[in-house]
Coordinates of C-alpha atoms and ligand atoms in Angstrom, one line a residue:
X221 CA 9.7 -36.2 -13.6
X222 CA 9.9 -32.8 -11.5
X223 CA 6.5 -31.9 -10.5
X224 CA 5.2 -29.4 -12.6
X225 CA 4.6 -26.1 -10.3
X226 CA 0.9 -24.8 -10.3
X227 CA 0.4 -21.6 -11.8
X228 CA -1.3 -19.4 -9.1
X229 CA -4.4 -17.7 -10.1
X230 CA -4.4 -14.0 -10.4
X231 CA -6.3 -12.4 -8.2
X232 CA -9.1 -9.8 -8.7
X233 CA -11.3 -7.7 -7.0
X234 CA -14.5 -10.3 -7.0
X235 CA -11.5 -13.1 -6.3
X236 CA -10.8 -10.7 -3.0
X237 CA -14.9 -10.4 -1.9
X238 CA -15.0 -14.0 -2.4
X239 CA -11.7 -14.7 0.4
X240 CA -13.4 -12.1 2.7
X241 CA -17.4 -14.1 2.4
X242 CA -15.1 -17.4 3.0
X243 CA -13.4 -15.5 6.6
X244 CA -9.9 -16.3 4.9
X245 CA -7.6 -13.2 5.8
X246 CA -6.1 -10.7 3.6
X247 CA -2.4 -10.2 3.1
X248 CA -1.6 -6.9 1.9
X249 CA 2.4 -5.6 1.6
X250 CA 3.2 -2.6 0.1
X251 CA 5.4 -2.5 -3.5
X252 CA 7.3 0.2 -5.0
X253 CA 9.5 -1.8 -7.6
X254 CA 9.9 -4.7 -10.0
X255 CA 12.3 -6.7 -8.2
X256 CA 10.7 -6.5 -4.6
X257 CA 7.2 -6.7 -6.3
X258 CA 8.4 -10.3 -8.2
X259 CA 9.4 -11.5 -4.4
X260 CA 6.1 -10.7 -3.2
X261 CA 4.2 -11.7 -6.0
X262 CA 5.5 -15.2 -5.9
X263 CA 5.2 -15.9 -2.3
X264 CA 1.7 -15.5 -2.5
X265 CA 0.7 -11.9 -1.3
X266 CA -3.2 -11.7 -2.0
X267 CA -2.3 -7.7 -2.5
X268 CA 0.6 -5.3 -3.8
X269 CA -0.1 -1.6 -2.6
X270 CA 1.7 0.8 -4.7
X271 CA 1.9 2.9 -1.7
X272 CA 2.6 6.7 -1.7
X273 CA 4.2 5.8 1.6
X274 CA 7.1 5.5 -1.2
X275 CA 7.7 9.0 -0.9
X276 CA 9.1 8.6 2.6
X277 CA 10.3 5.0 2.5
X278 CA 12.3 5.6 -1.1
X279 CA 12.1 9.2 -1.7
X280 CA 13.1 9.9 1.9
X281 CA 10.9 12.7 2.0
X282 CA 9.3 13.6 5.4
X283 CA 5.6 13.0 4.3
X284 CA 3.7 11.5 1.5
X285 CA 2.7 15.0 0.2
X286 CA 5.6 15.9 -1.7
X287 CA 4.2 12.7 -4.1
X288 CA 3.1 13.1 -8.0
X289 CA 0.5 11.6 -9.9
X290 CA 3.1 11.0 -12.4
X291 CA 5.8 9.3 -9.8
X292 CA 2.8 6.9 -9.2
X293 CA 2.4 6.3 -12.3
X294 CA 6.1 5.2 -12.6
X295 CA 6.0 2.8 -9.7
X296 CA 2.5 1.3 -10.7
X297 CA 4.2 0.0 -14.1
X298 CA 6.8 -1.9 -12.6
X299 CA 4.9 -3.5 -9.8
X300 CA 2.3 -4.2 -12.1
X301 CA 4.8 -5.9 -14.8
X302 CA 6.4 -7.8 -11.8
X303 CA 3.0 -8.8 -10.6
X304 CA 1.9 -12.4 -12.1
X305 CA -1.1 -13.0 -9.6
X306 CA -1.3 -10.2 -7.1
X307 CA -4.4 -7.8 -7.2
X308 CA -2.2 -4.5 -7.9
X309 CA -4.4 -1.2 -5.8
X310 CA -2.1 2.6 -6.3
X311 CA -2.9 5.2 -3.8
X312 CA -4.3 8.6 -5.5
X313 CA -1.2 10.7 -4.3
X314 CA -2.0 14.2 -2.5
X315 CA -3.9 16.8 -4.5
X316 CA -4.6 14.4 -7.3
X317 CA -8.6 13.7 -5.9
X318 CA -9.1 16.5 -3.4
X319 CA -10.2 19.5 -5.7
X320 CA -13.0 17.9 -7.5
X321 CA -14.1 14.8 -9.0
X322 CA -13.6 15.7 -12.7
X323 CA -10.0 15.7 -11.3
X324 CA -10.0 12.8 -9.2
X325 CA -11.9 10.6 -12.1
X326 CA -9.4 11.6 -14.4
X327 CA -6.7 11.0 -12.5
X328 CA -7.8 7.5 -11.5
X329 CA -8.6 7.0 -14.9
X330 CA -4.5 7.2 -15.4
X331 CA -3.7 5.2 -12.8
X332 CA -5.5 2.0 -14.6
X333 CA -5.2 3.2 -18.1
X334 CA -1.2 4.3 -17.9
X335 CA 0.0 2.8 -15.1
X336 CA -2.3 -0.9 -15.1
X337 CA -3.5 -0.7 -11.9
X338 CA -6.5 -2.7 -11.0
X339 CA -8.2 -0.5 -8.5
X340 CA -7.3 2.9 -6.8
X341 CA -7.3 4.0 -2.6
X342 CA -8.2 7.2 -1.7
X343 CA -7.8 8.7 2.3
X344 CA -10.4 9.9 3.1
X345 CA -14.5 9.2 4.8
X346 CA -17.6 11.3 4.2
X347 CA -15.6 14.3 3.2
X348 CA -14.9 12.2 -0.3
X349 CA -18.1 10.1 -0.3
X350 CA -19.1 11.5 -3.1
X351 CA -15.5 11.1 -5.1
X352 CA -15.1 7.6 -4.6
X353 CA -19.0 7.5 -6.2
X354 CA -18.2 8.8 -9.1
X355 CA -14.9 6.8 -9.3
X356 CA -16.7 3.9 -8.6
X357 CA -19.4 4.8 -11.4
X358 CA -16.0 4.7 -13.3
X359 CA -15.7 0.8 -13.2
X360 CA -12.6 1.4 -10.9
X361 CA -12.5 -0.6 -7.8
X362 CA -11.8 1.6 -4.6
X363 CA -10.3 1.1 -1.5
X364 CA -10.9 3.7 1.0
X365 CA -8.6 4.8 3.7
X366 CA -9.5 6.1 7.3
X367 CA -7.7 6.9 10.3
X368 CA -4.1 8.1 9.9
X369 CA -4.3 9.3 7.3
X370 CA -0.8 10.2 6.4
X371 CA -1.8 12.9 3.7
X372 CA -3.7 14.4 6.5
X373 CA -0.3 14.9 8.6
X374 CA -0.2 18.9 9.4
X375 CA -4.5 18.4 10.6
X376 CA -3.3 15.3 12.6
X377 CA -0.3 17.0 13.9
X378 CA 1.7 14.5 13.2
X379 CA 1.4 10.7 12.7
X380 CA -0.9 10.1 15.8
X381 CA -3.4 7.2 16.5
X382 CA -6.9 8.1 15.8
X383 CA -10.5 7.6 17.1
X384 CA -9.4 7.7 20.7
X385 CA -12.1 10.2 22.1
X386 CA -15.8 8.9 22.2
X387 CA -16.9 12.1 19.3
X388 CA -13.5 11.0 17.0
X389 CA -14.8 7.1 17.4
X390 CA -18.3 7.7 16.3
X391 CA -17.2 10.3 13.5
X392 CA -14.9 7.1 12.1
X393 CA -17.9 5.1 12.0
X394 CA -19.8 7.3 10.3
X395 CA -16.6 7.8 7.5
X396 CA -16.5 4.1 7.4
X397 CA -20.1 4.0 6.6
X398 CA -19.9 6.2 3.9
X399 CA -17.5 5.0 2.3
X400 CA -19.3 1.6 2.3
X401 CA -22.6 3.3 0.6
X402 CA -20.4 4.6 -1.9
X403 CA -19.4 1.7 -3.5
X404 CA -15.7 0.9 -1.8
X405 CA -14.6 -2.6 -2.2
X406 CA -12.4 -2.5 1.3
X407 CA -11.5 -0.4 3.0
X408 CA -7.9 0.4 5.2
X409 CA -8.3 1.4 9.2
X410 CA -4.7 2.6 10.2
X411 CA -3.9 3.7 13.4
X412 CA -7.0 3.1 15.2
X413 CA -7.7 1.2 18.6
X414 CA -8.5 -2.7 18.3
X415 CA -11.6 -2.0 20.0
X416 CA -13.1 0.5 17.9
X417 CA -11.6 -1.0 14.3
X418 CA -13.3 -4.5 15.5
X419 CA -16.6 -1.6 15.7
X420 CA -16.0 -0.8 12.3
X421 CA -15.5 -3.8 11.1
X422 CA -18.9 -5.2 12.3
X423 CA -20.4 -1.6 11.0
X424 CA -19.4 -2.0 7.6
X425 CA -20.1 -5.0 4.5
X426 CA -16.5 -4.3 3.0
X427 CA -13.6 -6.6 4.3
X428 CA -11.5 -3.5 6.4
X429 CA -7.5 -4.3 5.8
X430 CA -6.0 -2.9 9.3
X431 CA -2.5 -1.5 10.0
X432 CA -2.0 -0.8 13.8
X433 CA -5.3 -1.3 13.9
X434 CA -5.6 -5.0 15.7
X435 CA -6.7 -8.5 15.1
X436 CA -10.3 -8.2 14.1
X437 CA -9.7 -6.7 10.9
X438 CA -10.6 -8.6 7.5
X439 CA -6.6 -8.4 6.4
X440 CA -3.4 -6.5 7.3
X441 CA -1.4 -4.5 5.6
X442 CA 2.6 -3.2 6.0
X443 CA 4.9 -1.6 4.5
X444 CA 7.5 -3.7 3.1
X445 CA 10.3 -2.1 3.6
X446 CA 9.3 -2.0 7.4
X447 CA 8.7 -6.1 7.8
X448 CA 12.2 -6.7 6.1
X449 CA 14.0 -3.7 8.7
X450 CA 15.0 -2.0 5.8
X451 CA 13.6 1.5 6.8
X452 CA 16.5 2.8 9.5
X453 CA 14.5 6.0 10.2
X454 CA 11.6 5.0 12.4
X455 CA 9.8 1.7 12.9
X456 CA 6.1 2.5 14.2
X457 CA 4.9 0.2 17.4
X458 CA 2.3 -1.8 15.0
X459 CA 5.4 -3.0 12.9
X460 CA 6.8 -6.2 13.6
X461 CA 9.9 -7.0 11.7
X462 CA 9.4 -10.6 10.1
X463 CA 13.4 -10.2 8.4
X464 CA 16.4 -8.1 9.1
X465 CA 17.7 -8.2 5.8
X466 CA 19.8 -4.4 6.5
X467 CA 22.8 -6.6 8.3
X468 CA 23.4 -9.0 5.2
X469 CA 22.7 -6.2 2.9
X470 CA 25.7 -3.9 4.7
X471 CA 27.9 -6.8 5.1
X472 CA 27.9 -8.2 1.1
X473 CA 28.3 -4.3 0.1
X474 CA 31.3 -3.9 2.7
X475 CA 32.6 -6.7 0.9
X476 CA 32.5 -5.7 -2.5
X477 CA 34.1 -2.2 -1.3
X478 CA 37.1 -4.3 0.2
X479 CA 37.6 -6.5 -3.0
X480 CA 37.5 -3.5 -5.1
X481 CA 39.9 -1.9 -3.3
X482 CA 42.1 -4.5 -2.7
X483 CA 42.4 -6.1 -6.1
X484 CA 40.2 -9.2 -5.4
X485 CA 37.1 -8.5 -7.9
X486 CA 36.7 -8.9 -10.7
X487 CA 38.4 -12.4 -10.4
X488 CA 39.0 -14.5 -13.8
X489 CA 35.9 -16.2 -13.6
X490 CA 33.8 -12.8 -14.0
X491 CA 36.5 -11.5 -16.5
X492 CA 35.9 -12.3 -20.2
Ligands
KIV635 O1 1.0 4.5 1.5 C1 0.9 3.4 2.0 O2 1.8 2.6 2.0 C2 -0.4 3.1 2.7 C3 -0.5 1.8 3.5 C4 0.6 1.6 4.5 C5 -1.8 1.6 4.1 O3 -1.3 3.8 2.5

């Protein structure tokens, strides 16, 4: 008899705490759609991020800020129907938490409530303290976001590491912190130096979930497209490609092109 494959269990916000008390790592990819998000879900990732990054990696826009509440929305349905034991976490897209917190609660609200996400991440440290409190209050699980923040792009100047002058160090601490007190359940360092998110990591009582932020973090997050070299437009430094599915993917195409157009498919066996 064929051995009868365990069903994995799904994952929640307690199950994560509990990985992060036992010092077991957190994997974290980034899913936009139901097919990718079934992959993902199956090998075991411990989290699907419905990024906003899926404005620039399937939008193709320039930033994240071009992003809707309602696009989010979208995405969040189909990851979250492709995702059997993942914990599923949406970003709060740009303007959709910044004006006030009757705004952000709401729209956080429709994240879980329309799209089934399980918990929402918001960029941001002491300047949204007080949002992530009353999402929190809420019953929905945050994950707070500090560093590069990508929403943050025209302050930043551009996608630039952070926290590399002694005052920008100690001000990350103190966002860290805050978003700690405030009721976070992790919390994403992106773009930092090793040195100062290994700081941060010891400063705070949430597991941190780094990306180009070094080894002492509590997990690591990428964005999918990126660890498969599907993304052609720019690969960050902190990216290491783990597949390069884009050669395969432009060979079987340029196949199906030349069978088309010489006659060759459809064959009788896909012919009724
Ligand atoms: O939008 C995103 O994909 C993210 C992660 C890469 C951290 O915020």
């Amino acid at each position: 008899m064929a051995p009868v494959k365990k069903k994995a269990q799904k994952k929640t916000v307690p199950g994560i705490l509990k990985m992060f008390a036992e010092g077991e790592k957190i994997a974290v990819l980034t899913a936009y759609d139901y097919s990718l998000a079934r992959l993902i879900d199956d090998v075991g990732i411990d989290i699907a991020l419905v990024g906003d990054s899926v404005g620039t990696v399937v939008s193709g826009y320039d930033t994240t800020l071009p992003v809707t509440l309602e696009e989010m929305i979208y995405h969040t349905r189909a990851v979250v129907r492709a995702c059997r034991q993942a914990l599923v976490v949406t970003d709060m897209p740009f303007l959709s938490y910044q004006v006030d917190s009757g705004d952000a609660r709401r729209n956080a609200g429709r994240l879980v409530k329309e799209g089934g996400s399980e918990a929402v991440k918001l960029e941001g440290g002491e300047n949204i303290a007080d949002t992530v409190r009353s999402i929190v209050a809420m019953d929905i699980p945050v994950m707070g976001h500090i560093g590069l923040t990508p929403q943050s792009f025209h302050r930043m100047g551009g996608y630039r590491v952070q926290g590399k002058g002694a005052e920008q160090a100690r001000q990350l601490v103190a966002d860290a912190r805050a978003i700690d007190a405030a009721g976070a359940f992790a919390l994403v360092l992106e773009g930092v130096p090793a040195t100062l998110a290994e700081e941060i990591s010891a400063a705070v009582s949430i597991p941190t979930i780094g990306i180009g932020a070094g080894p002492a973090c509590s997990g690591q997050v990428l964005v999918l497209h990126d660890i498969l070299g599907l993304c052609e437009k720019y690969s960050p430094r902190f990216v290491k490609k783990f597949a390069d599915v884009s050669g395969p993917i432009r060979a079987g195409i340029e196949s199906y092109i030349q069978e088309v157009k010489g006659g060759a498919f459809p064959g009788p066996e896909h012919s009724f």
